[in-house]
Structure formats: structure tokens, C-alpha cells
XYZ file of N, CA and C in Angstrom:
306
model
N -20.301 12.258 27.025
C -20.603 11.028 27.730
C -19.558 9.983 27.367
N -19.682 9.171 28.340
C -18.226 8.431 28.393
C -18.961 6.954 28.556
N -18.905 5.880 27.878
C -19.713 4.514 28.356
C -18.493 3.334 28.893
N -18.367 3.207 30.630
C -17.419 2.365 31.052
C -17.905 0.828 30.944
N -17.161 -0.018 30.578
C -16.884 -1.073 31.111
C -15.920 -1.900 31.396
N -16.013 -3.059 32.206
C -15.357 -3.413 33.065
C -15.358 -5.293 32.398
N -14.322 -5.637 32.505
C -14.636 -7.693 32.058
C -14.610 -8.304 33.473
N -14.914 -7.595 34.648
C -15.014 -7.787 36.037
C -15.935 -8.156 36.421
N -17.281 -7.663 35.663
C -18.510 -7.512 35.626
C -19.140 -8.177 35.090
N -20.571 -8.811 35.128
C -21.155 -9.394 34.005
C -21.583 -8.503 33.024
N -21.718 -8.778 32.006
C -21.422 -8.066 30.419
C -23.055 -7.236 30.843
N -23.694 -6.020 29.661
C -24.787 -6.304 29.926
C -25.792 -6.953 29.458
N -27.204 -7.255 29.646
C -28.029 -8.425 28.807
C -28.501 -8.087 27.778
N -28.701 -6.304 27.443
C -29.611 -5.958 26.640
C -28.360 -4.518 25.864
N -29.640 -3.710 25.305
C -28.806 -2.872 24.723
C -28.643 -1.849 25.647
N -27.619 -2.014 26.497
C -26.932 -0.449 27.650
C -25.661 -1.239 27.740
N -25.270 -0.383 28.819
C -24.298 -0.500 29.551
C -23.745 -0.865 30.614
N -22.797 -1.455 31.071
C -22.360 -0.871 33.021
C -22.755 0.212 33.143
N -21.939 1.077 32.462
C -22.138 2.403 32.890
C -22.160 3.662 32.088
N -22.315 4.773 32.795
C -21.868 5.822 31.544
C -21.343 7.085 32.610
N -20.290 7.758 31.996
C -19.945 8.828 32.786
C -20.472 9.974 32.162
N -20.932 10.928 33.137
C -21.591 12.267 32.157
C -20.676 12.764 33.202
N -19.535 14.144 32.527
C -19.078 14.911 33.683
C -18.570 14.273 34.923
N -18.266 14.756 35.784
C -17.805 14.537 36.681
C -18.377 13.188 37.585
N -19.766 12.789 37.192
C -20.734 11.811 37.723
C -20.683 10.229 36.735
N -20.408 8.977 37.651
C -20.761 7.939 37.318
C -22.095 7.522 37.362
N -23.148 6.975 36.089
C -24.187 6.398 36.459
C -23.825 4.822 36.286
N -24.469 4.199 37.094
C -24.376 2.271 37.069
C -25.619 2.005 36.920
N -25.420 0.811 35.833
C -27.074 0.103 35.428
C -26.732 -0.825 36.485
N -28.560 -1.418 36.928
C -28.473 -2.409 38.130
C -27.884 -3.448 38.026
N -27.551 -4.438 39.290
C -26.766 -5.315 39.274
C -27.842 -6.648 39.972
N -27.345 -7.654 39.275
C -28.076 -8.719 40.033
C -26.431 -9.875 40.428
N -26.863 -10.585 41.482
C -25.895 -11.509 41.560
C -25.242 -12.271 40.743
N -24.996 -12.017 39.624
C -24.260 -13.127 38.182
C -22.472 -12.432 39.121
N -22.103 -14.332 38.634
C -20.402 -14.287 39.214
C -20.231 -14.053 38.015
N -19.801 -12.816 37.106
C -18.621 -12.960 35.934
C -18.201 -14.374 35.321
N -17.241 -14.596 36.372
C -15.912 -16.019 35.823
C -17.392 -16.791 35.393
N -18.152 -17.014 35.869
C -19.624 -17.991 35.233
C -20.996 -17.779 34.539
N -21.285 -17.001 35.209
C -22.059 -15.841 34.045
C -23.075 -16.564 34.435
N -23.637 -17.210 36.150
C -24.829 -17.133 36.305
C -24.659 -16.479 37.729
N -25.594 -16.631 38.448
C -26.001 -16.820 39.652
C -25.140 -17.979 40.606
N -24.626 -17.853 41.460
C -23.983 -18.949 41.522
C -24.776 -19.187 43.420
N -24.655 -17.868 44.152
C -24.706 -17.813 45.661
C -26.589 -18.088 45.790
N -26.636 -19.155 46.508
C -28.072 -19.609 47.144
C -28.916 -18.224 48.155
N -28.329 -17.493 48.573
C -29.026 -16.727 49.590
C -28.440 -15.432 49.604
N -29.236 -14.547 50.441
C -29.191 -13.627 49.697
C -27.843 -12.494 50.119
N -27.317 -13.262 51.284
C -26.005 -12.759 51.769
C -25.303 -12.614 50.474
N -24.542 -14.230 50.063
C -23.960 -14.373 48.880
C -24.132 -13.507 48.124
N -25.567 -13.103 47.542
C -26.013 -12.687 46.279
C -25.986 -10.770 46.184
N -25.981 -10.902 47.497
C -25.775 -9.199 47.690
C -23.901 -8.864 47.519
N -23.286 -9.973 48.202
C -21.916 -9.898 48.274
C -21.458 -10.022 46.872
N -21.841 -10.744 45.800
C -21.798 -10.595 44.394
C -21.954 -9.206 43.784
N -23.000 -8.777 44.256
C -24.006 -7.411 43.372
C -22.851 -6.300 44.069
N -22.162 -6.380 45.004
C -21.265 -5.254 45.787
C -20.011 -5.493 44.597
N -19.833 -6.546 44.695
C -17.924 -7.397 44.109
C -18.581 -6.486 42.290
N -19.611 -6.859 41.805
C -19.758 -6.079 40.338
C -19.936 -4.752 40.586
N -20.656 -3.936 41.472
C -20.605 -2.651 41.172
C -19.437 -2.202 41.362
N -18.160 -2.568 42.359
C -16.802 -2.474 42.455
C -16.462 -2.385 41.682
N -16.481 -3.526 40.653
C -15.403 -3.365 39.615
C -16.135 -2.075 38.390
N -17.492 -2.581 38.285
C -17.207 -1.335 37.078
C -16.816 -0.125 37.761
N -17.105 0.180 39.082
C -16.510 1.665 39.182
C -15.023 1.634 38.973
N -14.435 0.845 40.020
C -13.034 0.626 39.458
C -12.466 1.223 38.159
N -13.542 0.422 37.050
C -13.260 0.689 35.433
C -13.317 2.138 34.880
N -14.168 2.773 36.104
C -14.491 4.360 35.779
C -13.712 5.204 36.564
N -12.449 4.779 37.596
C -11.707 5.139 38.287
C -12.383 5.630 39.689
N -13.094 4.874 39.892
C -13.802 5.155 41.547
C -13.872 4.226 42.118
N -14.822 4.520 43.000
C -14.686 3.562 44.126
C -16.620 3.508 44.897
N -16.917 2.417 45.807
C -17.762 2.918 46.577
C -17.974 3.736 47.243
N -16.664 4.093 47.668
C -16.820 5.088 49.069
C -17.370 6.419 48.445
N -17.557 6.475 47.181
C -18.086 7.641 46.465
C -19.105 7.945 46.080
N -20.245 6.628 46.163
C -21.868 6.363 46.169
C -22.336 7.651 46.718
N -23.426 8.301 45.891
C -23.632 9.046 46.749
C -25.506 8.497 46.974
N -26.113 7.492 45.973
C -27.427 7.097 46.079
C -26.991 5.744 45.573
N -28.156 4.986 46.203
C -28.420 3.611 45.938
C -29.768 3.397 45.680
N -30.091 2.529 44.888
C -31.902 1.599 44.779
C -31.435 0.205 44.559
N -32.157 -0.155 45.845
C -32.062 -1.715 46.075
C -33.874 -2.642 46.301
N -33.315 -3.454 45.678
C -34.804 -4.428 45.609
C -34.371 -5.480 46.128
N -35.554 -5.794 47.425
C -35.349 -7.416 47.476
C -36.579 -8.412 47.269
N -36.573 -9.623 47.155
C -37.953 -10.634 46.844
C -38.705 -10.282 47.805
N -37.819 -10.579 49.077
C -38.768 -11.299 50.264
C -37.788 -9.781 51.557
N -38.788 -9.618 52.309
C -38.486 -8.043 53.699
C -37.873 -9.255 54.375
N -37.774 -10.625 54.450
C -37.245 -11.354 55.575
C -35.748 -11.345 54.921
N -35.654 -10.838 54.079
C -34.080 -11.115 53.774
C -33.257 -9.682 53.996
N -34.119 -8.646 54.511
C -33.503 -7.169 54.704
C -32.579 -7.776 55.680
N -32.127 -8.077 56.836
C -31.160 -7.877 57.728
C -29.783 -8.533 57.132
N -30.366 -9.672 56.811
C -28.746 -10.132 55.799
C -28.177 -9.154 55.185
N -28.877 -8.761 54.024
C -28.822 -7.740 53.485
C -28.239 -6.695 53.539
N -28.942 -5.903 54.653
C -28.670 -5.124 54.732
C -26.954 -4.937 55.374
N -26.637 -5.926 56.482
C -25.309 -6.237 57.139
C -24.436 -6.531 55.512
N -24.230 -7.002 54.739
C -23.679 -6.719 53.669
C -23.423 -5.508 52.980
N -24.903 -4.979 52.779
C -24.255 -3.493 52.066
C -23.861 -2.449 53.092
N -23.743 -2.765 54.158
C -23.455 -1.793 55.125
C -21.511 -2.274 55.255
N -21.634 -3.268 55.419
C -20.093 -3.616 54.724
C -19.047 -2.799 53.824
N -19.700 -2.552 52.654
C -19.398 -2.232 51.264
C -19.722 -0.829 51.110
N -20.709 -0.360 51.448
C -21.010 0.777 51.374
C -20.756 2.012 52.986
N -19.243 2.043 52.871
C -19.087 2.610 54.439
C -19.454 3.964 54.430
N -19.769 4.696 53.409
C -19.976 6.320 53.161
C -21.638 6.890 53.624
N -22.437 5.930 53.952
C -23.985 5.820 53.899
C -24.326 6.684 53.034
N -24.590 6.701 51.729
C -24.740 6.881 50.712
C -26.734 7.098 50.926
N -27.272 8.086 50.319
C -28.902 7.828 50.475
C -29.077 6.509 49.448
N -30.786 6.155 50.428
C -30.375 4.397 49.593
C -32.477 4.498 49.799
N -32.689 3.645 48.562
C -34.119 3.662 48.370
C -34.560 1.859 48.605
């Protein structure tokens, strides 16, 4: 096992990681909207905040020498179902491979 990280990313809060490589497979701990350069939350809605959570899982893969287009699963949570279409038009952005997604 291999544990990546990235200073692209926000650090993590507790005791893990970004990530860890087992073999040939990247796993990523979840992401919430924190901008790095500030280390909070910075985007009001949930466009922004998804466009954040894409820009960090980027980079740690980056850090693990991948990419999105290599997702092969996703689990996504949101507060509120009225914010799925934003949403969703964002990670459909970012995620061009349609990756299975929960």
C-alpha cells in the first residue's frame, strides 16, 4: 500500500488520508468543498461547491498519477434533491467516463 498526497488538496481532518494506492487501484477519502489556498469553504452554492470537490479529487489523483477519466465508481451526497441538477451538470463536466455513481 502506497498513501498519496497531494498540497493541492485540503490536508485530511482526522487520522487517514487523501488516498491510498493498493496495486494497480486508487482509493480517495471523501471530499467536501474546502478551497486548499484557504482551508474553508469558500463557494455559497452548490455549483461552486461541487466544482471545488471535482478541482480536489483532481489533484490528489494527479498526486497518484491519474486522472478522472479513470473513475471507475463514485458516492455522492447532497443536503437538499433540489440541488441534484446543478450538481449533477458539474460532475457530468468532470467526470466524462460515466463512471457508476451512488
Amino acid at each position: 500500500m502506497e498513501m498519496i498526497h497531494s498540497d493541492n488538496a485540503p490536508a485530511a481532518l482526522g487520522p487517514y488520508s487523501q488516498a491510498m494506492r493498493v496495486g494497480s487501484l486508487v482509493y480517495t477519502s471523501g471530499q467536501i468543498g474546502i478551497d486548499p489556498a484557504v482551508g474553508k469553504i469558500t463557494a455559497t452554492d452548490v455549483a461552486g461547491q461541487a466544482e471545488q470537490v471535482c478541482k480536489n479529487l483532481a489533484a490528489v489523483l494527479s498526486a497518484a498519477g491519474t486522472d478522472l477519466s479513470h473513475t471507475i465508481k463514485t458516492t455522492c451526497f447532497l443536503a437538499e434533491i433540489a440541488d441534484f441538477a446543478a450538481f449533477n451538470e458539474v460532475y457530468a463536466r468532470h467526470f466524462t467516463g460515466k463512471p457508476a455513481r451512488s
